[in-house]
Coordinates of C-alpha atoms in Angstrom, one line a residue:
X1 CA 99.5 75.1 158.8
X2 CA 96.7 74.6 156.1
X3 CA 97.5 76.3 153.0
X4 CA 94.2 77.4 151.2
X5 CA 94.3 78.1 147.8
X6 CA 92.2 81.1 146.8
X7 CA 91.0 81.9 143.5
X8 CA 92.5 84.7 141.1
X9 CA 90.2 87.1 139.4
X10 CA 91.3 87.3 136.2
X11 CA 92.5 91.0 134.9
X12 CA 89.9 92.8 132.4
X13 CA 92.9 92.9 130.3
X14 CA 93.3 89.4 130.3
X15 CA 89.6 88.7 129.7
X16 CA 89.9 91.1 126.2
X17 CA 93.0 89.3 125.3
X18 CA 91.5 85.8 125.5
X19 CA 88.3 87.5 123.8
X20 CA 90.5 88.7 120.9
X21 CA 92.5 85.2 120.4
X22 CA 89.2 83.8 120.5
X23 CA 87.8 86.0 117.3
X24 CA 90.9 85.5 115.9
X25 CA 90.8 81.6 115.9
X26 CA 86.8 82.3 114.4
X27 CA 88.6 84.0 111.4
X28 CA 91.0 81.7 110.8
X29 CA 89.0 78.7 110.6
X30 CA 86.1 80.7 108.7
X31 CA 89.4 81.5 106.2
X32 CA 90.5 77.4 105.8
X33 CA 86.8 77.1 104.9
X34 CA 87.2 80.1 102.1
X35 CA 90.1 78.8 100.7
X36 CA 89.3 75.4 100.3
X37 CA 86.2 76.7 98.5
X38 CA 88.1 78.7 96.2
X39 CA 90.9 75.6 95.5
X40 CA 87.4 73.8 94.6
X41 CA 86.9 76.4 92.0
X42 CA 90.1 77.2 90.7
X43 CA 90.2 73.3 90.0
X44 CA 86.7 73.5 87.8
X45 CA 87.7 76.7 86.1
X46 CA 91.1 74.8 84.8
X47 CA 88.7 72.6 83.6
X48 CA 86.3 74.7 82.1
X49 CA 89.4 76.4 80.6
X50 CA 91.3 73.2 79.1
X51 CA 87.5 71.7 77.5
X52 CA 87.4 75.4 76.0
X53 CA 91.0 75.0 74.4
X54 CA 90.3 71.6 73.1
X55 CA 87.1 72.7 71.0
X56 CA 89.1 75.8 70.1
X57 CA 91.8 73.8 68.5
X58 CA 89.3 71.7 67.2
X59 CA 87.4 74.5 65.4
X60 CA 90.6 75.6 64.5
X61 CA 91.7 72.7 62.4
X62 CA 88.4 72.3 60.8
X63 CA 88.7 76.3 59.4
X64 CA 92.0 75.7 58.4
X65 CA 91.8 73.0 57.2
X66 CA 88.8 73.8 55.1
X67 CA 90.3 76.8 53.6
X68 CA 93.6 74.7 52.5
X69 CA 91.2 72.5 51.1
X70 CA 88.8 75.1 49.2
X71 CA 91.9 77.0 47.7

């Protein structure tokens, strides 16, 4: 006896299923792009933000100082 192996159509239902799990690898590798891209600027806003606080306290001093001074 020769066994033959014949081929399976695959189920519409199985073809939508591996269609959806396909989109839904596309988004989550589009998302690991996004949110590296926003770690990237979250990074350069703390910086942005802690070169803004430095001049502020600089200002600062210089005011206060000045008016302890001036009195």
């Amino acid at each position: 006896m020769v066994k033959t192996l014949k081929k399976k159509k695959m189920a519409s239902s199985a073809k939508q299923t591996e269609d959806t799990i396909d989109i839904i690898l596309y988004e989550i590798r589009d998302l690991r792009k996004e949110v590296s891209e926003l770690k990237t600027f979250v990074n350069k806003s703390k910086g942005t933000v802690a070169v803004l606080v430095f001049l502020a306290t600089i200002v600062a001093t210089v005011v206060g100082a000045w008016n302890y001074l001036v009195k």
